[in-house]
Coordinates of C-alpha atoms in Angstrom, one line a residue:
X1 CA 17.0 -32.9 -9.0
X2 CA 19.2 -32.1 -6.0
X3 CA 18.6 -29.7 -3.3
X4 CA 21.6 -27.6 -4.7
X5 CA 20.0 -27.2 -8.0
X6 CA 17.1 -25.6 -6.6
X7 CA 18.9 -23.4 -4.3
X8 CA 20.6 -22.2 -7.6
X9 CA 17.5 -21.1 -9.1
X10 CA 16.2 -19.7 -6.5
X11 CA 19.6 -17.7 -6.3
X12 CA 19.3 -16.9 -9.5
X13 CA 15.3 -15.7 -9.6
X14 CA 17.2 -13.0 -6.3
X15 CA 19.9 -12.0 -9.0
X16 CA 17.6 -11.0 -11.8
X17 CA 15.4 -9.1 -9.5
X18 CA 18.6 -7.2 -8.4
X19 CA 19.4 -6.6 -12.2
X20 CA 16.5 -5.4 -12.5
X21 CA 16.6 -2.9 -10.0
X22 CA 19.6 -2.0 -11.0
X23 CA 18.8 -1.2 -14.5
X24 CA 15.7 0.6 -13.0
X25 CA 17.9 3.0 -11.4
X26 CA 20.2 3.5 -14.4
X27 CA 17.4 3.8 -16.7
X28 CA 16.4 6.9 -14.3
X29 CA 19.4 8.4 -14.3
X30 CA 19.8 8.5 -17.9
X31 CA 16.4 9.9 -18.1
X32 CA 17.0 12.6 -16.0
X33 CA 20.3 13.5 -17.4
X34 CA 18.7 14.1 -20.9
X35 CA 15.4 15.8 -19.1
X36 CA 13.2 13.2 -19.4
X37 CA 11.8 13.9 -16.4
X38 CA 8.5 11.9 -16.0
X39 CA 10.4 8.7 -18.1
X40 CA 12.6 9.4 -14.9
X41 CA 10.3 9.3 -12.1
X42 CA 8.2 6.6 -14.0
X43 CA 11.7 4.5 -14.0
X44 CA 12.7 5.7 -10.0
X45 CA 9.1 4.6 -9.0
X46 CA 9.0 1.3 -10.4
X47 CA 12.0 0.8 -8.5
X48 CA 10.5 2.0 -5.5
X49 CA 7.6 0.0 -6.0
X50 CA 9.9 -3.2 -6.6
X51 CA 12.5 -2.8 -3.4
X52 CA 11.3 -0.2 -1.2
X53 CA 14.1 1.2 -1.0
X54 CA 14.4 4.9 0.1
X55 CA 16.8 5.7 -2.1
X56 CA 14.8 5.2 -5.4
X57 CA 11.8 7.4 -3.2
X58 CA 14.3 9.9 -2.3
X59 CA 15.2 9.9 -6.3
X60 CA 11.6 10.1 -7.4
X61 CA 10.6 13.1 -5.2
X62 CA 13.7 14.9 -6.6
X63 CA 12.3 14.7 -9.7
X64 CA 9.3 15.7 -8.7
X65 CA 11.1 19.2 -7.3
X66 CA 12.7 19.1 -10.6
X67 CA 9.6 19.1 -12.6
X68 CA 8.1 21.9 -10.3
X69 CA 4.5 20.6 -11.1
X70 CA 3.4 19.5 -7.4
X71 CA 5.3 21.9 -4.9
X72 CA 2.3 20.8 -2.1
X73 CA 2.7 17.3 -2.7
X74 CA 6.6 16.8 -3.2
X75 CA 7.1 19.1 0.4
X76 CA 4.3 16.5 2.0
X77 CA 6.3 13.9 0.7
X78 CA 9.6 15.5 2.0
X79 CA 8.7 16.0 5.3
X80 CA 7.2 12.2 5.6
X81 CA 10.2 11.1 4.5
X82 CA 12.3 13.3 6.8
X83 CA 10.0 11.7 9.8
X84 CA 10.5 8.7 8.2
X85 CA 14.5 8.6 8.4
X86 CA 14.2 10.0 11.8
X87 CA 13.0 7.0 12.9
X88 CA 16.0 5.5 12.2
X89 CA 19.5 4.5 13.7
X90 CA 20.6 8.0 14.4
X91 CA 24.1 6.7 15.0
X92 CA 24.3 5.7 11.4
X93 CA 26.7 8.7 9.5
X94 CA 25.1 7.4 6.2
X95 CA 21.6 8.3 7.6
X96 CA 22.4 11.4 9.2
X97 CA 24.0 12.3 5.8
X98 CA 20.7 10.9 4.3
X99 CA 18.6 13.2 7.1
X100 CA 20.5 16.3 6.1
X101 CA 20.1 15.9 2.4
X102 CA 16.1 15.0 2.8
X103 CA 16.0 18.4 5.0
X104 CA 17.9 20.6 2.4
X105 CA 15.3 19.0 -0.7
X106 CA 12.3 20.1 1.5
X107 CA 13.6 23.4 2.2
X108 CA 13.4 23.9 -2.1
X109 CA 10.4 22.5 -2.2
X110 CA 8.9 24.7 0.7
X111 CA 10.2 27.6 -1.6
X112 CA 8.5 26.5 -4.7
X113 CA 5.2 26.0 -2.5
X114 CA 5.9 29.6 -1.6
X115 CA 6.6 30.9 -5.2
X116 CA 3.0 28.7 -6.2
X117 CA 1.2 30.4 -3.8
X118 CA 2.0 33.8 -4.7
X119 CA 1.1 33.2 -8.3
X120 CA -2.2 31.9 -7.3
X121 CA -2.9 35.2 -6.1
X122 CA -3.5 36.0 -10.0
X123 CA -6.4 33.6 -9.8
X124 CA -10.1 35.1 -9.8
X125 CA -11.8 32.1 -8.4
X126 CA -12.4 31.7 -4.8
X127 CA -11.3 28.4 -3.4
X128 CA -15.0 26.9 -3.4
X129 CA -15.6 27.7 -7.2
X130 CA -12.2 25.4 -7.6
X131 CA -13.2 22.6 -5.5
X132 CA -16.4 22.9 -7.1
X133 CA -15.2 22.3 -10.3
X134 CA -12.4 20.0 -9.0
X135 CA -15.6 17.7 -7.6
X136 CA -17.3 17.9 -11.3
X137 CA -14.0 16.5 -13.6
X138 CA -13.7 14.5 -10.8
X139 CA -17.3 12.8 -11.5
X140 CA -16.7 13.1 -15.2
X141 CA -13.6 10.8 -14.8
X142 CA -10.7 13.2 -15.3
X143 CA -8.5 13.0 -12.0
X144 CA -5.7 14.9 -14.0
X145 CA -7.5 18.0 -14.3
X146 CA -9.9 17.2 -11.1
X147 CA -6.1 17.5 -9.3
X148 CA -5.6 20.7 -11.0
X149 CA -8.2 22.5 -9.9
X150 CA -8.3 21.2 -6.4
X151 CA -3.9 22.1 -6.1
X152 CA -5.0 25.7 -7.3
X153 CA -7.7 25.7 -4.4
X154 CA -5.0 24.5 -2.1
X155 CA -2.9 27.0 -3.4
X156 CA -5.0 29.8 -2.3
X157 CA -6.4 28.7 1.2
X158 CA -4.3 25.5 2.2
X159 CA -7.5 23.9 3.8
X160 CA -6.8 19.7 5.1
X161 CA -10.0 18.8 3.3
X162 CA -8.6 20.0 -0.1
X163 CA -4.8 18.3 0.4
X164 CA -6.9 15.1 0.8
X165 CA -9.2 15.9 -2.5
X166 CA -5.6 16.2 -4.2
X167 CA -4.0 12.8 -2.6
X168 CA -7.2 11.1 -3.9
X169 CA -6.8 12.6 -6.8
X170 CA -3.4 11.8 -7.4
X171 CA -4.2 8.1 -5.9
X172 CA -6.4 7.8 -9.4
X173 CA -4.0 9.3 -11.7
X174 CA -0.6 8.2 -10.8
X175 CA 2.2 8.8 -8.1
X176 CA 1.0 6.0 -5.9
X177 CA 4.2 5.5 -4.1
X178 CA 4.4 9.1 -3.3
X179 CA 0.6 9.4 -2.2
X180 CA 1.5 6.3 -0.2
X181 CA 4.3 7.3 1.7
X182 CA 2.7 10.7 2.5
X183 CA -0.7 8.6 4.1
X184 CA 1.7 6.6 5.8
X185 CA 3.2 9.7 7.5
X186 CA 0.1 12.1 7.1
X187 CA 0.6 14.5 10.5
X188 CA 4.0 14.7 9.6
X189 CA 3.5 15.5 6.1
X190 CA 0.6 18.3 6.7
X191 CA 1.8 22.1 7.2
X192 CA 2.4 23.5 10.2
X193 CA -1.3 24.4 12.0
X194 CA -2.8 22.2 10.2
X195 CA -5.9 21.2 11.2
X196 CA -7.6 18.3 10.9
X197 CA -11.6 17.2 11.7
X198 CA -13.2 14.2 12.7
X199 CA -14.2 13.7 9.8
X200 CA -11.3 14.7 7.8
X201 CA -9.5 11.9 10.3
X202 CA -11.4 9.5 9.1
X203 CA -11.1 10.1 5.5
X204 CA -7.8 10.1 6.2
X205 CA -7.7 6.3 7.5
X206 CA -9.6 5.3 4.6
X207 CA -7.6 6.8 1.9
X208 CA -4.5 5.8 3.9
X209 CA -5.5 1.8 4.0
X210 CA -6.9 1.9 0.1
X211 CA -3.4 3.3 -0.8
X212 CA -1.2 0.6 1.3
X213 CA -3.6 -1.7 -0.5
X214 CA -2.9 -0.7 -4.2
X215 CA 0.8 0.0 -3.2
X216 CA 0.7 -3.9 -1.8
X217 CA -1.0 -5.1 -5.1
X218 CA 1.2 -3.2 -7.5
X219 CA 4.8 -4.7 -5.5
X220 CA 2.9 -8.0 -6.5
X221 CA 2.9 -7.3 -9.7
X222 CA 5.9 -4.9 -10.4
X223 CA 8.2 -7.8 -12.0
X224 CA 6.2 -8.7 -14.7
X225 CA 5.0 -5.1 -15.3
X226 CA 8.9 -3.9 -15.6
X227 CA 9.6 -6.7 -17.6
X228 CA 7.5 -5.9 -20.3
X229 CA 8.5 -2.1 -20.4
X230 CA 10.7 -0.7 -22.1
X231 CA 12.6 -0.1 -18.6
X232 CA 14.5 -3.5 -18.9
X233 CA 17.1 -4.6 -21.4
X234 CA 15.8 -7.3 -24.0
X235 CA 18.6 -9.7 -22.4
X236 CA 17.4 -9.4 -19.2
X237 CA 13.7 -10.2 -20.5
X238 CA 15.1 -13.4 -22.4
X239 CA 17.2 -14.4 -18.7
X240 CA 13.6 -14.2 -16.7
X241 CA 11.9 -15.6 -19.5
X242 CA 14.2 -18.6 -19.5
X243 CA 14.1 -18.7 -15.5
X244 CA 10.6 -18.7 -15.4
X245 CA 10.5 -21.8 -17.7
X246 CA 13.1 -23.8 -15.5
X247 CA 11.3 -23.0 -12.4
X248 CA 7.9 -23.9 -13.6
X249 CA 9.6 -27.4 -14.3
X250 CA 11.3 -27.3 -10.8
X251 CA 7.6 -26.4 -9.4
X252 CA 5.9 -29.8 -11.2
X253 CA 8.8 -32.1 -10.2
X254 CA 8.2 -30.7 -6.4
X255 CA 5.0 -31.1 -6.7
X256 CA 5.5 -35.0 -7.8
X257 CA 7.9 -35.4 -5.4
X258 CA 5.8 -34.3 -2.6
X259 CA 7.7 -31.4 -2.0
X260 CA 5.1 -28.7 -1.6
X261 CA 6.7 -25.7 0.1
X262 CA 9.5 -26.0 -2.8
X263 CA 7.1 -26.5 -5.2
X264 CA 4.8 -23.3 -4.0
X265 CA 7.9 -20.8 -4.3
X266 CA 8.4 -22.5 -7.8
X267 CA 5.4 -21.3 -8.8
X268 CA 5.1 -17.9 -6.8
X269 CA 8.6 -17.3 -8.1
X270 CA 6.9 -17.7 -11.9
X271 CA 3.9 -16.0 -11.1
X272 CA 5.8 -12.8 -9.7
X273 CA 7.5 -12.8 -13.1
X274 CA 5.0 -13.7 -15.7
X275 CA 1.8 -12.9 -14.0
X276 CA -0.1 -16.2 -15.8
X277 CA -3.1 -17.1 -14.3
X278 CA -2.2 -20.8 -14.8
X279 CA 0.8 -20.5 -12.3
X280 CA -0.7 -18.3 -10.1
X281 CA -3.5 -21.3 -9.8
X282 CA -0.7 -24.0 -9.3
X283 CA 0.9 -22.1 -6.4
X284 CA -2.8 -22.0 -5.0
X285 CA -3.2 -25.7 -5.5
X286 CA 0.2 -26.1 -3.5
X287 CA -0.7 -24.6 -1.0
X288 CA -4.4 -26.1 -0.7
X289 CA -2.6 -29.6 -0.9
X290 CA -0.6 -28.9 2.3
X291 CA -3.5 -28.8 4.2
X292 CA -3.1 -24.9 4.1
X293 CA -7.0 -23.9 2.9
X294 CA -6.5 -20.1 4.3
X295 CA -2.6 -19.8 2.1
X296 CA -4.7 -21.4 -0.7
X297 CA -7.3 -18.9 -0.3
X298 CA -5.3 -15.5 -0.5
X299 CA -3.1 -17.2 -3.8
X300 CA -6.7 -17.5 -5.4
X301 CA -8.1 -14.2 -4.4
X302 CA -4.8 -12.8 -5.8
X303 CA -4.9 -14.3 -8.9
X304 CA -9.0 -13.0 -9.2
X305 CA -7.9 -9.7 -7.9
X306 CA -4.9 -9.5 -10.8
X307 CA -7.6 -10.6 -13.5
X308 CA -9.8 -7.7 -12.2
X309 CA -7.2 -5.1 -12.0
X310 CA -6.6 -5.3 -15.9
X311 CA -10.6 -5.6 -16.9
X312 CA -10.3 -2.3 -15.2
X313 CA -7.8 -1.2 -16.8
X314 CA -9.1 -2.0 -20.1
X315 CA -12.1 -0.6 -19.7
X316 CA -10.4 2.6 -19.4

């Protein structure tokens, strides 16, 4: 098979991930338009997840103002966005258009966090009783309503220890790309005054480096997870279906023609999409017949790691 042929492919694997995306987005949209708000953040994330792109996480955090049910953690995630963008080519009209928007989003959300806090004034229980009993669904296995009682707490005194109770929280229940983002920009994303301990600071690297971790582990697996949602169209699920046949027949011939870098992104192409433990072993074994034992090693691991992710998940 000639050179061209596999560029093709490997064109093509680029072109379905971008129609994926792009149905992703649309999907969202539609969602949102007919209310569907968590269906529309659900859709926005994944897309997040798959490209990184701050537009889908700009998106997503809109609907989370929409939704009104995390005022704390949608301003967090405002203002570590805002610091985010700031960071950027301030030259750029788009970003400074982009900069302005992110600013007027946080400004709502800093309102809602306002209008929260004045209706957890109606709320009998001091902020220790809440954590307490934020700590006790937590050990029972209920994050949901663990993050419910420690967002009321917050509500009422905004203490750094409680924030961090509700990012782990919301690290267990959902919202990873969110949680992630506001980790990644934690002193920006705290209020103003904020204070934060030693050992608060510490929490704060761990949490931060177990959620860059599970964001890194769900990006691996975000094609094969949207493509068997009910995000993608059918005919995009029979094109990468189809794709990831022809590529794991590109991957063997590679590998019997000696061509193991070619045949390794055959197979990591297929894996991405399909998530068989079969392929993910093949790119492994392309990798360990290169000579490269330590690439070898982290295909592996991944492969153990995906097969341990889902026990988990069925054992919930």
């Amino acid at each position: 098979m000639s050179s061209s042929e596999h560029v093709d492919v490997h064109r093509t694997f680029q072109e379905v991930c971008l129609a994926i995306d792009a149905e992703l987005t649309q999907h969202g949209a539609a969602l949102e338009a007919s209310n569907d708000l968590r269906g529309a953040f659900r859709a926005f994330e994944a897309s997040y997840v798959l490209t990184s792109s701050e537009s889908a996480l700009v998106s997503a955090l809109n609907i989370m103002l929409k939704r009104g049910a995390d005022p704390f953690l949608t301003c967090a995630g405002f203002r570590a966005l805002h610091e985010e963008l700031r960071s950027g080519d301030q030259s750029d009209p788009s970003l400074a258009a982009e900069l302005e928007a992110v600013r007027r989003k946080l400004q709502e959300a800093e309102q809602a966090s306002t209008a929260r806090r004045l209706e957890a004034r109606g709320d009998t229980r001091t902020p220790a009783q809440l954590c307490r009993l934020g700590r006790d669904a937590n050990a029972q296995g209920d994050a949901r309503t663990a993050y419910r009682f420690f967002e009321s707490a917050y509500a009422i005194e905004p203490a750094t220890a409680t924030f961090l109770s509700m990012l782990n929280m919301r690290l267990r229940a959902g919202g990873l790309a969110v949680v992630e983002l506001i980790l990644r920009q934690f002193d920006a994303s705290l209020e103003r005054n904020a204070r934060v301990s030693p050992g608060e600071a510490d929490t704060f690297v761990r949490k931060r480096s177990e959620a860059s971790d599970a964001l890194r582990r769900a990006r691996a697996a975000q094609l094969a997870v949207v493509l068997s949602s009910p995000l993608v169209s059918a005919e995009l699920k029979r094109k990468a279906a189809h794709l990831a046949v022809v590529m794991r027949r590109q991957g063997h011939e590679a590998n019997v023609g000696r061509n193991l870098p070619e045949a390794h992104a055959c197979f990591q192409a297929v894996y991405a999409l399909l998530r068989h433990p079969a392929d993910g072993v093949s790119m492994g074994n392309m990798k360990a017949k290169s000579g490269d034992l330590e690439g070898a090693r982290d295909d592996y691991l991944e492969v153990l790691q995906v097969a341990d992710d889902a026990a988990a998940l069925e054992d919930e």
